[in-house]
Structure formats: structure tokens, C-alpha cells
C-alpha positions as a Python dict, from the first residue, in 0.01 Angstrom:
ca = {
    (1, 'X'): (0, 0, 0),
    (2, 'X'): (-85, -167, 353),
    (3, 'X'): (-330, -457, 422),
    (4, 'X'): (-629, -175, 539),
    (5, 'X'): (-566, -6, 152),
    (6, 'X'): (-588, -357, -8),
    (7, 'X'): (-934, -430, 191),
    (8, 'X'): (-1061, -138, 93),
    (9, 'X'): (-1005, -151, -257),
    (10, 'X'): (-1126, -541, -278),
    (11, 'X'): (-1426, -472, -77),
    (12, 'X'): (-1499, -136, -266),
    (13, 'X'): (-1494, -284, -586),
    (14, 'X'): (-1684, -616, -521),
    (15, 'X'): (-1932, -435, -393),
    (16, 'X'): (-1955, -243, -662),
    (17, 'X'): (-1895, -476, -940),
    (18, 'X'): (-2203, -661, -777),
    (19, 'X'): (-2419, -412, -987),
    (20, 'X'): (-2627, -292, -689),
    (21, 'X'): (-2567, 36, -730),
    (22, 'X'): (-2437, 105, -350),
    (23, 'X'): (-2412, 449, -206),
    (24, 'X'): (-2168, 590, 3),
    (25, 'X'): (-2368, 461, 323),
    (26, 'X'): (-2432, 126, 187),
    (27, 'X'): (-2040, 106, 85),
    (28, 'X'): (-1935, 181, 447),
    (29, 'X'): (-2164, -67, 616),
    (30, 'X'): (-2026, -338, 349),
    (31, 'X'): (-1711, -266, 454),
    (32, 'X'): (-1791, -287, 832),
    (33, 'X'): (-1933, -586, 824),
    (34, 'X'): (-1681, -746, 586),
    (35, 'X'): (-1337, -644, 815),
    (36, 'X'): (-1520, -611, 1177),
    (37, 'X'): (-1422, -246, 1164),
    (38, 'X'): (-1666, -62, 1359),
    (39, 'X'): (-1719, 283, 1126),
    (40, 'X'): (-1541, 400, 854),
    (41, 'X'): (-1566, 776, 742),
    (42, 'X'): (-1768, 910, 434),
    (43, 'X'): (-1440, 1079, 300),
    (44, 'X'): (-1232, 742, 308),
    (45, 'X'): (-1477, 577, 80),
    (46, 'X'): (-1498, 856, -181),
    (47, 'X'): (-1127, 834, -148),
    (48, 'X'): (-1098, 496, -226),
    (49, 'X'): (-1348, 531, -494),
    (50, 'X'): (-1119, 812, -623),
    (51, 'X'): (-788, 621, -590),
    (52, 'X'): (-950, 326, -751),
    (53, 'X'): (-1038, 591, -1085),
    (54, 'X'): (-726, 753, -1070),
    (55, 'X'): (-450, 421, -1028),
    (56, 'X'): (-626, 144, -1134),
    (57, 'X'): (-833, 320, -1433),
    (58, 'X'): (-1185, 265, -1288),
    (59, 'X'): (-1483, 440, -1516),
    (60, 'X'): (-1718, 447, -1199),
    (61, 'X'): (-1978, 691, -1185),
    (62, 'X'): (-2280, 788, -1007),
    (63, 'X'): (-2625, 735, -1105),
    (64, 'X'): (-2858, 979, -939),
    (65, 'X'): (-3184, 840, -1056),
    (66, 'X'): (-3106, 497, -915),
    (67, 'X'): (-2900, 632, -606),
    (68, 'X'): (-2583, 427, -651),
    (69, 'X'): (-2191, 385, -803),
    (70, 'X'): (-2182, 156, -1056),
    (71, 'X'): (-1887, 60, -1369),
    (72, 'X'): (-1918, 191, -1689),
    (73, 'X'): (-1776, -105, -1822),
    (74, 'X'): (-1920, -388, -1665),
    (75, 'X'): (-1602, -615, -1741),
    (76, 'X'): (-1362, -428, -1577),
    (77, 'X'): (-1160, -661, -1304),
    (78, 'X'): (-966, -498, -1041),
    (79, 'X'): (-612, -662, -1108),
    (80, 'X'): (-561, -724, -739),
    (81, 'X'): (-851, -946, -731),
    (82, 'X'): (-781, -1118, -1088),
    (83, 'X'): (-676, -1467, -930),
    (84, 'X'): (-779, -1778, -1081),
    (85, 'X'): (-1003, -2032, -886),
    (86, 'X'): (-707, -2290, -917),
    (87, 'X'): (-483, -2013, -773),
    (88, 'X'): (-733, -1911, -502),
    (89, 'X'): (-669, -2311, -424),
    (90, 'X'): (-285, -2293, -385),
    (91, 'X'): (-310, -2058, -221),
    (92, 'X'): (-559, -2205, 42),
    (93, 'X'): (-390, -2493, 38),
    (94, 'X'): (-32, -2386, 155),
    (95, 'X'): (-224, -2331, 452),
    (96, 'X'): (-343, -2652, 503),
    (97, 'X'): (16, -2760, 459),
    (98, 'X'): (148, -2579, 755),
    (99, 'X'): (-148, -2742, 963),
    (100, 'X'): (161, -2871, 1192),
    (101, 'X'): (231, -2512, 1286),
    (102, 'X'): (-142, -2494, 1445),
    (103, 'X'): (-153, -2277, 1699),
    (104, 'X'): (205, -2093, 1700),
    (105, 'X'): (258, -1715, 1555),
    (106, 'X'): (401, -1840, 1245),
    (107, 'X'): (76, -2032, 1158),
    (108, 'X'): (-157, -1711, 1250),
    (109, 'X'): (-15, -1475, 1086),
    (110, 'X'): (60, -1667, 756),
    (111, 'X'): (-304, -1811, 823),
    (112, 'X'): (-446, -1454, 815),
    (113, 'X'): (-280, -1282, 500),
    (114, 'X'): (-393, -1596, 311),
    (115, 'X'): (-725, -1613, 438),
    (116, 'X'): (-773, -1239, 314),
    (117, 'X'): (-637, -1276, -48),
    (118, 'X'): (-838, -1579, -98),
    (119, 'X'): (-1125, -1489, 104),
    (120, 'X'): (-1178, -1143, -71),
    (121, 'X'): (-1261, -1381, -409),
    (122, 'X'): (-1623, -1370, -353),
    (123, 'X'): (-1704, -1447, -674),
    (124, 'X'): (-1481, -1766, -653),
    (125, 'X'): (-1624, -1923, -323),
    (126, 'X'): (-1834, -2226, -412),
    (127, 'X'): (-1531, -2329, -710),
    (128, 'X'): (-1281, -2299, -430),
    (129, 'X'): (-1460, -2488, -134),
    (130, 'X'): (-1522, -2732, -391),
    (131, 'X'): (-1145, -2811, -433),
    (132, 'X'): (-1015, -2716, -107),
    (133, 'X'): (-1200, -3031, -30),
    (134, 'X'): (-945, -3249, -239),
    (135, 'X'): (-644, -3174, -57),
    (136, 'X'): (-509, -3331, 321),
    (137, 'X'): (-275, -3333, 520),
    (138, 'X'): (-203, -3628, 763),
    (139, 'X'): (-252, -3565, 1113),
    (140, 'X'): (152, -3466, 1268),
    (141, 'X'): (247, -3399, 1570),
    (142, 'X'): (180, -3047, 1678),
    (143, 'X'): (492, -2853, 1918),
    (144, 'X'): (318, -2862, 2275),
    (145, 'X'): (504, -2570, 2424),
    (146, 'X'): (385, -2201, 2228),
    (147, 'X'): (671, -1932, 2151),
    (148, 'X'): (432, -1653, 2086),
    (149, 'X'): (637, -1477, 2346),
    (150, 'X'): (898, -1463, 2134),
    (151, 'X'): (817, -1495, 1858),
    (152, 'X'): (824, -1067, 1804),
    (153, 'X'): (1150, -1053, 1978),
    (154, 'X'): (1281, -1289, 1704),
    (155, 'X'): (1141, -1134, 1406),
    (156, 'X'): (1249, -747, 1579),
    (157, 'X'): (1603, -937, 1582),
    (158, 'X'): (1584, -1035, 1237),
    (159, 'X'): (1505, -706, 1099),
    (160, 'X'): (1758, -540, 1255),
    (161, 'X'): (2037, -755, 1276),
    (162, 'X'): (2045, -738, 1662),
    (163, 'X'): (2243, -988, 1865),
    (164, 'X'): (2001, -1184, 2134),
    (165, 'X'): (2046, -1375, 2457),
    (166, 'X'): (1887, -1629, 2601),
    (167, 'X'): (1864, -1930, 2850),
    (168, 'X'): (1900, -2271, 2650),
    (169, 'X'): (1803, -2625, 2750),
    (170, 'X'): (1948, -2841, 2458),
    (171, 'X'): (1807, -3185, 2345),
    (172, 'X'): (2150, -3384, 2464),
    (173, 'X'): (2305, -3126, 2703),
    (174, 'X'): (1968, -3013, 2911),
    (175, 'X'): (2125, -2863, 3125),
    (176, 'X'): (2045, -2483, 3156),
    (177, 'X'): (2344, -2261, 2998),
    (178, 'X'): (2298, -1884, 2856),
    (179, 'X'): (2372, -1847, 2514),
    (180, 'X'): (2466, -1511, 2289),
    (181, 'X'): (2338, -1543, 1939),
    (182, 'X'): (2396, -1340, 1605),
    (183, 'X'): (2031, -1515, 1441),
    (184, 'X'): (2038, -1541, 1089),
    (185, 'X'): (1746, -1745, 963),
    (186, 'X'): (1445, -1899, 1129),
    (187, 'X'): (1424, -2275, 987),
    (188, 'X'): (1063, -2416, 1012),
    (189, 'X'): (1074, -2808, 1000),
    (190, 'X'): (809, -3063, 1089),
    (191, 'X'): (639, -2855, 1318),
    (192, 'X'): (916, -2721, 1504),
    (193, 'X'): (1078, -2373, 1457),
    (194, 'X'): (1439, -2329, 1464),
    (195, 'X'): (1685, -2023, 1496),
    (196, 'X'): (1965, -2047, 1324),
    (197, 'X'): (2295, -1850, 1389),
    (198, 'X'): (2611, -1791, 1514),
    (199, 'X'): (2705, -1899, 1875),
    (200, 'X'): (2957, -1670, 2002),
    (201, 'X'): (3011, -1888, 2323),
    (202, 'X'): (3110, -2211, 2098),
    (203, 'X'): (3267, -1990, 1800),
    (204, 'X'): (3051, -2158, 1536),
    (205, 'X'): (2682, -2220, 1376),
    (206, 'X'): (2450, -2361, 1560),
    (207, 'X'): (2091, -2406, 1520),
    (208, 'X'): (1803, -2332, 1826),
    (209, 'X'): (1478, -2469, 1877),
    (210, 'X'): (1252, -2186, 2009),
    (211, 'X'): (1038, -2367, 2199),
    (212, 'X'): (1371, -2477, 2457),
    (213, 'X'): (1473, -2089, 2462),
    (214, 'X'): (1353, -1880, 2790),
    (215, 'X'): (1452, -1553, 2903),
    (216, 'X'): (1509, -1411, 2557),
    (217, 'X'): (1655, -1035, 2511),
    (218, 'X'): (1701, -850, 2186),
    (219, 'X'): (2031, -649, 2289),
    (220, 'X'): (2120, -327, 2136),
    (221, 'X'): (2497, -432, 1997),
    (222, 'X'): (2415, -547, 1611),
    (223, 'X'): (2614, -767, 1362),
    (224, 'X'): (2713, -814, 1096),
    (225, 'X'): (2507, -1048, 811),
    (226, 'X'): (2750, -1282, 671),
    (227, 'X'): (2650, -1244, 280),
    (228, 'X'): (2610, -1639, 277),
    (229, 'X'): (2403, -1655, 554),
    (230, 'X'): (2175, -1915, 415),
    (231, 'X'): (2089, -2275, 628),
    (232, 'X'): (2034, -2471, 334),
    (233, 'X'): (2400, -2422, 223),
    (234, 'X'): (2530, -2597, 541),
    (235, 'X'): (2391, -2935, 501),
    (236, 'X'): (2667, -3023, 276),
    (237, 'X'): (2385, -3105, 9),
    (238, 'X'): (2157, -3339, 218),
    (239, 'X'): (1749, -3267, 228),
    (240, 'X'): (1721, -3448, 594),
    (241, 'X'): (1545, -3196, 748),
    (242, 'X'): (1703, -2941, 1007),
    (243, 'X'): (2027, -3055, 1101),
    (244, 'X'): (2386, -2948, 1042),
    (245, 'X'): (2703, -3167, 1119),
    (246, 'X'): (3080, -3004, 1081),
    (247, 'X'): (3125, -3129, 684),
    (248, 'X'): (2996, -3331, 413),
    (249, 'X'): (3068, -3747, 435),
    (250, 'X'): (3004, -3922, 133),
    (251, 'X'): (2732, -4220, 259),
    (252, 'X'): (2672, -4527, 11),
    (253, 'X'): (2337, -4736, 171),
    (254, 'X'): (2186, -5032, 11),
    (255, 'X'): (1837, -5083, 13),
    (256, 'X'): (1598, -5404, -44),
    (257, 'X'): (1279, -5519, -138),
    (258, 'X'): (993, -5252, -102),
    (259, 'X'): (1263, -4972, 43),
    (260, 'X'): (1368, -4968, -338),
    (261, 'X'): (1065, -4824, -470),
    (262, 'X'): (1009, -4601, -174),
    (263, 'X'): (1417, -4454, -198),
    (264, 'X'): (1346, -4350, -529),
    (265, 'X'): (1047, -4149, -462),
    (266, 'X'): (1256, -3862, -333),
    (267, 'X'): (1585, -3671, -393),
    (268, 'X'): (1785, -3727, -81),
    (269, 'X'): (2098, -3500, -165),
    (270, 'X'): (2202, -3274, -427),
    (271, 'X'): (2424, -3514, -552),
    (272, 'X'): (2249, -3826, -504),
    (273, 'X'): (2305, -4151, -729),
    (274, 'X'): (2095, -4423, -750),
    (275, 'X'): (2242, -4772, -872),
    (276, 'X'): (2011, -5070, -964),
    (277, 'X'): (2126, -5476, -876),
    (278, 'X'): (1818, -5662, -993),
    (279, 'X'): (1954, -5985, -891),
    (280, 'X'): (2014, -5904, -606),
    (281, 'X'): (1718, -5700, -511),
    (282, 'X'): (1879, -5411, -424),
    (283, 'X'): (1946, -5022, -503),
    (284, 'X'): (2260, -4885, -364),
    (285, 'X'): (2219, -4511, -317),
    (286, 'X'): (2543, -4256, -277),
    (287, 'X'): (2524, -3923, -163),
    (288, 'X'): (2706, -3654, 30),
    (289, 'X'): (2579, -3458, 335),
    (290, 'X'): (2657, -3330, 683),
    (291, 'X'): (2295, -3469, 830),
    (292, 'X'): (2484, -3765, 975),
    (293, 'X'): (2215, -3861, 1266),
    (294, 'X'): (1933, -3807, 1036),
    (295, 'X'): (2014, -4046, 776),
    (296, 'X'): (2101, -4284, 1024),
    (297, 'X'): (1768, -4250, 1176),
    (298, 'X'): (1691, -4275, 808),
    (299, 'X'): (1817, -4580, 766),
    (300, 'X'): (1676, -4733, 1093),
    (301, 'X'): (1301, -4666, 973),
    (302, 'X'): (1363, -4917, 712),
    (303, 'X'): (1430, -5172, 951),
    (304, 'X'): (1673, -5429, 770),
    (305, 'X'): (1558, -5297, 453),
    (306, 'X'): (1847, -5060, 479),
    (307, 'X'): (2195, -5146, 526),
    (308, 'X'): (2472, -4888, 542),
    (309, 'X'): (2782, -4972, 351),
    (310, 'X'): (2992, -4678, 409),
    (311, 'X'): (3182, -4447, 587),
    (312, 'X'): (3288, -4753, 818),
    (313, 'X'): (3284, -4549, 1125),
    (314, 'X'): (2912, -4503, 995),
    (315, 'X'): (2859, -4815, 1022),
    (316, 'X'): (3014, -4944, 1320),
    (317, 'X'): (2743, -4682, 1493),
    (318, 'X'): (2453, -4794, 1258),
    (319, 'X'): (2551, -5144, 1420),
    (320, 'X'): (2598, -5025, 1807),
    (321, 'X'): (2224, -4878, 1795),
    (322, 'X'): (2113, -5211, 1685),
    (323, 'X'): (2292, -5389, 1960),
    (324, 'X'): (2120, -5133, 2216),
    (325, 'X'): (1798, -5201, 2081),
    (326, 'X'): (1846, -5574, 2049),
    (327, 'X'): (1959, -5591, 2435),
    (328, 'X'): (1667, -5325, 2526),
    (329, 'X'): (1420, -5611, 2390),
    (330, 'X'): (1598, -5899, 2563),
    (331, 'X'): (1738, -6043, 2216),
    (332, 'X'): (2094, -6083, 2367),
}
């Protein structure tokens, strides 16, 4: 069933659900006016009106005195658009949550399928602008540069498991190399959108940002799917975001005074332990990962707050950022 079926059938039966008695006419212009279609044929409305009889068990009939479909039984729901008002607001606000995505394909077209399930709910519209109004988001940045472009090329990609090349600019090495690619995942993450795969010029994983990616081609030699092909399961267990390092390290951090209530508000890592020292005002927190330059940029947010206490080498480089930025502001 495509999304033109689904409207159809929503439309057809709101309409007539409304107990107006609509005719065939009045059912197409309803229909026109609700999807921006310009005309719809006489014979795809009675069609719908007989699909909706035959698969979802719709007693409609037609009442010549009056001119007009209506329901023999006025209680009958069209299962499609049986959604609760609390659903039609999860729903709504999912979108709201990927407000950092504004403007990109990702956003439009997720945007779009929700905005016609929950927007088909007529008979849920004032209970659902009522609590669409008790959700935010804060304002985040939003990615400056658009990958509409290829945005198509990646999905085609996906689909069919075709290799891709491309012209990369990275965020340490910017300068310009070309790059073959088997994708496996796109990773959305704070805005940003991320392809995730297997470089065959470095041998390994790596992960893309699309928005540094020009001169994109969808090639015509395909690859294999590796049957673990999943992102998540390279992070060695760490939820820092999108970021993968060459194997887990087991980090130990301590953290003071209002960091301690603010650490335990999340799980980190999969394995994550939290240990309280009252006395000393702190809560030590072990975990493993392979995210090592997000958790140290982690740890920097909490100013001295946070204190790294292990792997050494960790922090011997926790310490020679805080030099830099100590000699940056004339400290030493």
C-alpha cells in the first residue's frame, strides 16, 4: 500500500465518517483540496470506497434521498487512523526532536511522512496542538553546508550495496584526497550526518561526514554487507556520540561537587560503574570505550570538576591540553 493509497483511504473515510453524506463529487474535491492534487477520477473514489468495504470491512452505503455515502455503523474507526491523541503527540514530537536536522533531506522527508500520519487525525487536532505546545527543544547548531545533492546518491548506495567515490576534506587532514567507500550505515548525530563504512584506501572503518564529501559517484561494482555491519557495535560500549577509535580502553574519571549529580544523570557506557566517596566529594566513574577524544572533551566541559585518573597516557594528554590552554590565556 503506497503513501497516495493511505491518503485516500484517511481522507475517504474522514470525510465520510463526518456524517455529511458526501457524494462522489464532493469526495473528490475533499480530496483535492486536502493533498493539493489537482483532479482525481470518479472511478478512483468508488474504488477506494470499494477497497475500503471489501479489506477493511466498511458497511458504507448510499442514501439516495439525501444524496450521499454514509456508515451503517456510525462507530466504525478505520484502523489506520485509530491513533491515540498522546500517540498523535509522539509522534509530532520526534519531529521537533530532529529540529537540528532543519533544512537537510533527512529532516524533509522524515518531516513529511509524520506530518501526514498525524495530520490526517482531524478529529484529534485541537488535543494535539494543545500538547505539542509542552514539548522544546533548545536551540543547536544547525550544519551550514546542505547535502541534498547527495543525499539520493547515498540512500541509492545503501539499497543496493554499491561501492561510492568521492573527494574528502577531513577535519585534521583537510587536505583534498579521493576516497573509495563500501557505506554501511548513515549515523545522524547532533546535527551532522555521517557515512559510515569501509575505506578501501586505509583497509579499515572509517566514518564520513557528508557535508565534507564532493564529487560523489555511486559505481556499479557492489559489496558485500558484512552481517555485523552495525556502528553502534564499534564504540567499544561508549554512548559519546559518533566516534570510533581502534579498541576499547578502560577510563576511571573522578568527578566533584555539582559534576556528581550531573554524571549520574546519564549512562555513559555499557559497562559503566559509578562509585560514591562522600568525604571526599567525589564519584569515581569506570567505563570502557573506544571514544577516546570525546570523553576527553568530556571531561574538559567540567572544567576541574573532572579529573582523569586513568589510562596514564590518558592523562598525560588530558594534562598537555590544559597546558595549551593555560599558555593560550597567558597563565604561564
Amino acid at each position: 500500500m503506497n503513501k497516495k493509497q493511505l491518503e485516500r483511504f484517511i481522507i475517504i473515510h474522514n470525510a465520510i465518517k463526518s456524517g455529511t453524506y458526501p457524494d462522489n463529487k464532493k469526495l473528490r474535491s475533499i480530496y483535492c483540496e486536502k493533498t493539493g492534487y489537482e483532479k482525481v477520477g470518479e472511478a478512483t473514489i468508488q474504488r477506494t470506497i470499494n477497497d475500503l468495504r471489501v479489506y477493511f470491512g466498511a458497511k458504507i452505503e448510499y442514501d439516495r434521498r439525501i444524496g450521499g455515502f454514509y456508515y451503517l455503523d456510525d462507530k466504525f474507526e478505520l484502523k489506520l487512523n485509530n491513533i491515540s491523541p498522546q500517540e498523535v503527540f509522539y509522534l509530532s514530537a520526534a519531529k521537533t526532536m530532529l529540529a537540528s536536522f532543519e533544512g537537510s533531506s533527512v529532516y524533509d522527508s522524515i518531516s513529511k511522512a509524520i506530518t501526514f500520519v498525524t495530520g490526517t487525525m482531524d478529529t484529534q487536532e485541537n488535543e494535539k496542538s494543545k500538547l505539542l505546545n509542552r514539548i522544546a527543544v533548545p536551540p543547536v547548531p544547525l550544519v551550514a553546508a546542505k547535502y541534498e545533492s547527495i543525499w539520493k546518491q547515498m540512500l541509492d548506495a545503501l539499497q543496493d550495496n554499491r561501492i561510492i567515490e568521492f573527494d574528502y576534506n577531513g577535519r585534521w587532514n583537510t587536505e583534498t584526497t579521493h576516497r573509495r567507500v563500501h557505506p554501511y550505515q548513515l549515523v545522524l548525530d547532533n546535527g551532522l550526518c555521517y557515512i559510515f563504512g569501509y575505506s578501501e584506501e586505509r583497509g579499515e572503518e572509517r566514518l564520513f561526514t557528508l557535508n565534507r564529501i564532493t564529487n560523489l559517484v555511486v559505481t556499479d561494482d557492489s559489496f558485500e554487507l558484512p552481517e555485523d555491519y552495525e556502528f553502534s557495535h564499534r564504540t567499544g560500549g561508549g554512548r559519546f556520540g559518533a566516534f570510533i577509535g581502534e579498541g576499547p580502553v578502560e577510563f576511571v574519571v573522578d568527578f566533584y561537587g555539582d559534576a556528581r549529580e550531573y554524571i549520574k544523570a546519564c549512562i555513559w557506557a555499557d559497562d559503566q560503574k559509578l562509585e560514591d566517596f562522600d568525604e571526599e566529594d567525589k564519584t569515581r566513574v569506570t567505563f570502557s570505550c573506544s571514544q577516546e577524544l570525546p570523553v576527553k572533551q568530556w571531561i574538559l566541559r567540567q572544567a576541574g570538576n573532572a579529573i582523569p585518573v586513568s589510562p596514564d597516557w590518558f592523562v598525560e594528554q588530558w594534562k598537555s591540553v590544559i597546558r595549551d590552554m593555560a599558555e593560550s590565556a597567558g597563565l604561564l
